[in-house]
Coordinates of C-alpha atoms and ligand atoms in Angstrom, one line a residue:
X1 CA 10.3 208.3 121.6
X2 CA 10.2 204.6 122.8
X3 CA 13.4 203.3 123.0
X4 CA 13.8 199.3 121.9
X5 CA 13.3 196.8 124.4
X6 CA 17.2 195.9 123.9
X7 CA 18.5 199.2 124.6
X8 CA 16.5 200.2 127.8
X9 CA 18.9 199.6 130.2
X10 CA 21.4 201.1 128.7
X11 CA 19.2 204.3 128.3
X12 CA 18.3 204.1 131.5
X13 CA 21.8 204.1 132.7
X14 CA 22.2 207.4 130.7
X15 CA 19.4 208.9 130.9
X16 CA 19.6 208.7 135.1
X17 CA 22.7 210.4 135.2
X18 CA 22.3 213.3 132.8
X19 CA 24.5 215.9 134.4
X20 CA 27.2 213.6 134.0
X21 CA 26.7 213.1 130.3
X22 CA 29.7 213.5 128.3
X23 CA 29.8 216.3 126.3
X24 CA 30.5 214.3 123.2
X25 CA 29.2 210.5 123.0
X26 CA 30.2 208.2 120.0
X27 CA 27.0 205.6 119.6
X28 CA 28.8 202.2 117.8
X29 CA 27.9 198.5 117.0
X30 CA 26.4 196.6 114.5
X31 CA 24.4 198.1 111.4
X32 CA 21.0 197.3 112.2
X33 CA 20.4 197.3 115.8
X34 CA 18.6 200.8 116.1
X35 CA 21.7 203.1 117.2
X36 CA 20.0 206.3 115.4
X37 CA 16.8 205.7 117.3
X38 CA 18.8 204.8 120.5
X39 CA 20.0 208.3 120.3
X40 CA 17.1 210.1 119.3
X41 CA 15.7 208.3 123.0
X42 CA 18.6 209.8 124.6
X43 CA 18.0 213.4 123.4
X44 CA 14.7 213.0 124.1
X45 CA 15.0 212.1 127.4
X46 CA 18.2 214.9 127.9
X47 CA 15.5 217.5 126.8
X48 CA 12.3 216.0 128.6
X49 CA 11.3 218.5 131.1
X50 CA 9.6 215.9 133.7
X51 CA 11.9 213.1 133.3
X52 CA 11.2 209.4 134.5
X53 CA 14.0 206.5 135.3
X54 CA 13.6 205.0 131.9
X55 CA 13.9 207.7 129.7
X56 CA 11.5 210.9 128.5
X57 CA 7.9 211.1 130.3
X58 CA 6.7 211.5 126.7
X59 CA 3.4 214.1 128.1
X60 CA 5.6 217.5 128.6
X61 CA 5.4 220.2 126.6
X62 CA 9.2 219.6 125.4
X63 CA 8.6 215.6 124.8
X64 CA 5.0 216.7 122.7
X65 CA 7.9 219.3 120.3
X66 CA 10.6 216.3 120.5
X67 CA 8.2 213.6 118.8
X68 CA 6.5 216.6 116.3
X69 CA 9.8 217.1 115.3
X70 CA 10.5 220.5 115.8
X71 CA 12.2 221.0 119.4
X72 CA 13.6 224.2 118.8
X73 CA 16.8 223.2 121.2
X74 CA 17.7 219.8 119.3
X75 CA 18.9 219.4 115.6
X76 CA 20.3 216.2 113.7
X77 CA 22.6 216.6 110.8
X78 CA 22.5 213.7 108.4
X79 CA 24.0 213.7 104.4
X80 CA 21.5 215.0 102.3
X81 CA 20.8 211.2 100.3
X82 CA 19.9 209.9 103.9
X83 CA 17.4 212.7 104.4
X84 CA 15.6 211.8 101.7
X85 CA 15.5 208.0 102.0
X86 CA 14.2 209.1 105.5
X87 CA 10.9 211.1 104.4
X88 CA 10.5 208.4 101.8
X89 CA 10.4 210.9 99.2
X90 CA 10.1 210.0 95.4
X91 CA 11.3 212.8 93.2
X92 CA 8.1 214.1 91.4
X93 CA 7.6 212.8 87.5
X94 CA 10.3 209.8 87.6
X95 CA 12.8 212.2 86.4
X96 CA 16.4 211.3 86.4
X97 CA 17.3 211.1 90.1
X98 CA 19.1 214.1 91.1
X99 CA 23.0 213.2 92.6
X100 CA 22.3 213.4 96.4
X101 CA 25.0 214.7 98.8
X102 CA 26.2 210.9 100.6
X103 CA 28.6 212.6 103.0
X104 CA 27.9 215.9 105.3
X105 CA 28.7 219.0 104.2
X106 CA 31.2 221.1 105.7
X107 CA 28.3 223.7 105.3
X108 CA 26.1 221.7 107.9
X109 CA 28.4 221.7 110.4
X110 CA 29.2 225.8 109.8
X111 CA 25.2 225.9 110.1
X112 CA 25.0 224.5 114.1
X113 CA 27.7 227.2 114.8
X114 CA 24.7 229.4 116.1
X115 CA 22.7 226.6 117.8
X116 CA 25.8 225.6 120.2
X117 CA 26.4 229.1 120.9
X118 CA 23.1 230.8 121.4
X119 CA 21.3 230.1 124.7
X120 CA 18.4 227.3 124.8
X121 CA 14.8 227.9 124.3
X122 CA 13.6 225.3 127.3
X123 CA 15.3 223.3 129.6
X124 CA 18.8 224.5 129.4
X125 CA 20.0 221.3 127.2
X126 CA 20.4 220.9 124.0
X127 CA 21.2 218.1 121.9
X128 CA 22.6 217.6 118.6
X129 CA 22.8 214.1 116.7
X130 CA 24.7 213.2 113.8
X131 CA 24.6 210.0 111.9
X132 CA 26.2 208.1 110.5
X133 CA 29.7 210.0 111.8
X134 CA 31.6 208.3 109.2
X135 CA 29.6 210.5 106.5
X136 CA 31.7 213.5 107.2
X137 CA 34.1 214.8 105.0
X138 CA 37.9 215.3 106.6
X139 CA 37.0 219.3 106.3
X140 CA 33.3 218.7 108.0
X141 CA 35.4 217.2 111.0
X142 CA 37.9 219.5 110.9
X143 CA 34.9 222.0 111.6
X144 CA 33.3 219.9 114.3
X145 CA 36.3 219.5 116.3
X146 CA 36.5 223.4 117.4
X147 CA 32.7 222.4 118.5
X148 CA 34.1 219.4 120.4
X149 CA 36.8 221.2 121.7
X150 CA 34.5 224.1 123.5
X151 CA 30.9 223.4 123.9
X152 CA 28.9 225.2 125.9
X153 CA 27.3 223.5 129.1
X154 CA 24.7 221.2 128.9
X155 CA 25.5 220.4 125.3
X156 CA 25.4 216.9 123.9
X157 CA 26.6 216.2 120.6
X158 CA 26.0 212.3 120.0
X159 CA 27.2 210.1 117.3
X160 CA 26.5 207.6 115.6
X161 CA 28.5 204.9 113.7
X162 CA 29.0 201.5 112.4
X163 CA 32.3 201.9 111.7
X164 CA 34.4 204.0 114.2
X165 CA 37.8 203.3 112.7
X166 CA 36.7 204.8 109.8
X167 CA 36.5 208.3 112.0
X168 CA 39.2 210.7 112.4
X169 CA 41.3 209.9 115.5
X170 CA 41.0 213.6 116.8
X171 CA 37.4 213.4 116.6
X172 CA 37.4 209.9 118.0
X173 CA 39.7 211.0 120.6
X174 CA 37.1 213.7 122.0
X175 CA 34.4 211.7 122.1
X176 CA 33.1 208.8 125.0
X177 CA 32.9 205.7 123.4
X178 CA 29.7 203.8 124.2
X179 CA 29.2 200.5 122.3
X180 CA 25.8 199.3 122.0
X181 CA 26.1 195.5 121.4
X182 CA 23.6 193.4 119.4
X183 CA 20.0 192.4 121.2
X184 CA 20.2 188.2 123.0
X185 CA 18.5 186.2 120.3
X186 CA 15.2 185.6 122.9
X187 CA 14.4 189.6 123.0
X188 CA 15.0 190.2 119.3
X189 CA 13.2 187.4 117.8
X190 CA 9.9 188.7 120.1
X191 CA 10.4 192.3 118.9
X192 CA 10.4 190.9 115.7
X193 CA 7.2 188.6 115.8
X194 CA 5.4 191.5 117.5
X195 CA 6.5 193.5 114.1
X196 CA 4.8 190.8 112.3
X197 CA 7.3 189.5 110.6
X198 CA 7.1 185.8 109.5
X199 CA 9.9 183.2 109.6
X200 CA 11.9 186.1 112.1
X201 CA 15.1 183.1 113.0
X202 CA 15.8 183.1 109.5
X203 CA 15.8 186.6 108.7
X204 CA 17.2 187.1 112.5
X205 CA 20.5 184.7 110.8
X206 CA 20.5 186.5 107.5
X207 CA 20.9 189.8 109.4
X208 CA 23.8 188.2 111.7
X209 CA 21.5 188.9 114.9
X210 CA 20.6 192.8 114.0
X211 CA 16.8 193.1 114.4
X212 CA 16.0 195.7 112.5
X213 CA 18.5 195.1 109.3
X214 CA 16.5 191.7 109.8
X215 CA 13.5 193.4 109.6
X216 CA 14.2 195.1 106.2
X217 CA 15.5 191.6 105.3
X218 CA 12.2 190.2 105.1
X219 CA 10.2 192.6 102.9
X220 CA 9.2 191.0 99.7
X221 CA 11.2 192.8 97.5
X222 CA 14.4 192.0 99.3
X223 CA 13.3 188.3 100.0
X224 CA 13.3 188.1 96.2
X225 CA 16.8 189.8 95.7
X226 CA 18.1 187.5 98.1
X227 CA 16.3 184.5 96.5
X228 CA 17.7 185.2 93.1
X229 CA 21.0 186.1 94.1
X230 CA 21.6 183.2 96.2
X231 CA 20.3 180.7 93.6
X232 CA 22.8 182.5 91.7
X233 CA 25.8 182.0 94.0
X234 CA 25.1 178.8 94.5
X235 CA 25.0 177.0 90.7
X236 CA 27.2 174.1 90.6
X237 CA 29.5 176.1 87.4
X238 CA 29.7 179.2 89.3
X239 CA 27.3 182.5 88.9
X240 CA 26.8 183.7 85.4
X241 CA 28.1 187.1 84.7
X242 CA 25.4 188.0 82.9
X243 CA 23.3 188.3 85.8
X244 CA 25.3 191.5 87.1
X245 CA 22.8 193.5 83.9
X246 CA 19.7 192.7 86.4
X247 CA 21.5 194.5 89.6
X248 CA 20.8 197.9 89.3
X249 CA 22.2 201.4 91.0
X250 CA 19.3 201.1 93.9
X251 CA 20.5 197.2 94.6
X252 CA 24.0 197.6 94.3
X253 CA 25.3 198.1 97.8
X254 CA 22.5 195.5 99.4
X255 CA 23.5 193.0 96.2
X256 CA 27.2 193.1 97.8
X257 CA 26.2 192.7 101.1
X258 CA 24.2 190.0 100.6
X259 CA 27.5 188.2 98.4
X260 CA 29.2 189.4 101.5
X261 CA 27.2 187.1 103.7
X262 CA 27.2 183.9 101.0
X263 CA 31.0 184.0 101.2
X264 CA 31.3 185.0 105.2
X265 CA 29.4 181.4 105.2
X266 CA 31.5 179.7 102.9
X267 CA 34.9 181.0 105.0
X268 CA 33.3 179.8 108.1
X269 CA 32.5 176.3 106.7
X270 CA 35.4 176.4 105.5
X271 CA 37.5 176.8 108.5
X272 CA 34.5 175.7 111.3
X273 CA 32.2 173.5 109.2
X274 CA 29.4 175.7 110.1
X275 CA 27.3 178.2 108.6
X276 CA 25.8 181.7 110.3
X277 CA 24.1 183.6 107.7
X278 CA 22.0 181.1 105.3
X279 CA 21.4 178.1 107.7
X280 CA 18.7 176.6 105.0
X281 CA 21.4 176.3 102.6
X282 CA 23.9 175.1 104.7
X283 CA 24.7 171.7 102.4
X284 CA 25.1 173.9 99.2
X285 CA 27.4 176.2 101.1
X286 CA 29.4 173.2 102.5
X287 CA 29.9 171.4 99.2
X288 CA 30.9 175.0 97.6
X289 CA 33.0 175.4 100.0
X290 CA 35.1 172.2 99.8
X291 CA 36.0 173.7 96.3
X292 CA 36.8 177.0 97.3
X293 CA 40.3 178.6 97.6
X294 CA 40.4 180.0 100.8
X295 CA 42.9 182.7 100.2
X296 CA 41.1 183.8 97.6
X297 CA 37.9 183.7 99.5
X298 CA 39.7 186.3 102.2
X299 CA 40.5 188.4 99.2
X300 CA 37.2 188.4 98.0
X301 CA 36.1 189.2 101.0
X302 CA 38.0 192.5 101.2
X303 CA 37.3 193.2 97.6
X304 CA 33.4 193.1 98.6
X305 CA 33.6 195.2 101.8
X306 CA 35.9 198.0 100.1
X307 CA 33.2 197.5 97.4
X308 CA 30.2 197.8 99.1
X309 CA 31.6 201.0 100.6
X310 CA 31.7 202.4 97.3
X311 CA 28.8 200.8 95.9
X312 CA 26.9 204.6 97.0
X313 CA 29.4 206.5 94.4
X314 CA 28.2 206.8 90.9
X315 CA 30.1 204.2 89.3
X316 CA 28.5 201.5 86.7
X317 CA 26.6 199.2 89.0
X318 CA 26.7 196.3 86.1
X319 CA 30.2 196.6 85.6
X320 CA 31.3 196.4 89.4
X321 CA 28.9 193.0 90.0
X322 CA 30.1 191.9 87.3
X323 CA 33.8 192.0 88.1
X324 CA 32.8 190.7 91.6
X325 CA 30.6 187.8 90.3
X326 CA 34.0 186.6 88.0
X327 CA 36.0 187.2 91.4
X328 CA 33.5 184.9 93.1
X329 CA 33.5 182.3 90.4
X330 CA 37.9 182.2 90.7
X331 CA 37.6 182.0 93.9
X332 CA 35.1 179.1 94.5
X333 CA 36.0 177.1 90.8
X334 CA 38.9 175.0 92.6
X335 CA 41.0 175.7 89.7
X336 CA 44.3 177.4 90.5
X337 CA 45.0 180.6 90.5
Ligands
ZN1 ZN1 8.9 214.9 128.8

């Protein structure tokens, strides 16, 4: 479990100082910046038998379980949907896709009761991770918070989250807080020419500096979304509507962000006369801008993030981008309100 270059100090930091861990850590930052694998590096190294400064030794017998995935004194409790996007797994036949649980289950929580209380197979530790924390249901934390209250020694329940506030406070309250910032631009755009990505500063901007969201960024099939969404966000008579029927269920939530981005850049041009997002179209964004009704432009911006949270929900994908691409075209027409 090799931690990313960006996040071995702070490893390091934790990994020295183990009996000292916290017995509840909340991981935060940005989406994109490897906060799951930062602590899956931590557990790993918690569990590693023969421990070095930097983390796990990756040779003992508990690091060789750890990276087969099947420590016996480590678990990670994710919503069903984001196991299955995980093993990659297609169902069999193209069948209708089966609704997938997108929060945890108060039944995965009930199911750790017996790995926090039994004893540990190995070293004594064990370690659980959830992600992403804002996933569990108000009952699911109601359950984990007897856990947080009492764990055993040597237990380390970590975290994960891009959006703390979104958290209960008594969970939040129990937890250490440790915020993992986004990589310096130098270290992320060599991680991402070593991943062999190509043109890594503009996917780098696209992903507002998270290396690994800009590493998604730049596979084909989301160069082309991007491309075609753009080029429709930036016609001179405003999107057409009718492009919403081409966004479907799987491209909802990244068809948002990506609006969410165009219109971040048109609010900053607006108030700083720069761009951050979409650098190559900076002039487009400018002269949209100059049109745009700022006010509205905040609104919109709400109205994307509260839709892009519940862009996951089975609603009717054409009918939400299409109300959002008509809120996009008020917003940026110039015509009042
Ligand atoms: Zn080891």
């Amino acid at each position: 479990m090799k931690p990313f270059p960006w996040h071995k100090g702070a490893l390091e930091t934790l990994a020295g100082a183990r009996e000292r861990l916290p017995h509840a850590l909340l991981i935060h930052g940005a989406a994109g910046i490897g906060k799951v694998e930062f602590a899956r590096a931590l557990a790993a190294a918690v569990l590693c038998e023969a421990p070095k400064p930097a983390g796990a030794c990756g040779s003992c017998p508990s690091c060789h379980w750890f990276s087969q995935g099947n420590h016996p004194d480590y678990r990670e409790i994710l919503p069903e949907a984001a196991a299955e996007d995980d093993d990659d797994a297609e169902p069999e036949g193209g069948g209708k896709e089966k609704a997938k649980s997108l929060v945890i289950k108060i039944d995965q929580i009930r199911a750790i009761a017996d790995f926090i209380a039994l004893s540990t197979h190995r070293s004594g530790w064990r370690v659980l991770v959830l992600h992403p924390a804002e996933a569990l249901q108000p009952a699911s934390a109601n359950a984990l918070l007897k856990t947080l209250e009492e764990p055993p020694p040597r237990t380390l329940i970590a975290m994960v989250s891009d959006q703390p506030a979104r958290l209960l406070a008594t969970i939040r309250s129990r937890c250490r807080r440790l915020a993992l910032p986004l990589p310096g631009r130098g270290v992320a755009l060599e991680w991402l020419r070593s991943e062999g990505i190509g043109e890594p500063e503009a996917a780098l901007d696209a992903a507002g500096g998270a290396p690994l969201l800009a590493r998604d960024l730049a596979e084909p099939e989301e160069a082309e979304l991007r491309r075609r969404l753009l080029a429709e966000l930036a016609r001179p008579g405003g999107a057409d509507p009718q492009f919403a029927a081409t966004i479907d269920r799987t491209r909802l939530e990244r068809s948002i962000w990506w609006m969410q981005t165009w219109v971040h850049d048109l609010i900053r041009a607006r108030l700083a006369g720069d761009v951050r997002h979409h650098g190559g179209q900076a002039i487009t964004i400018r002269a949209r801008a100059k049109g745009a009704d700022l006010d509205a432009l905040l609104d919109l911006d709400r109205e994307l993030a509260e839709a892009r949270r519940l862009a996951a929900h089975p609603l009717n994908p054409r009918l939400v981008s299409e109300h959002l691409l008509m809120s996009y075209n008020r917003a940026t027409s110039g015509a009042p309100r």
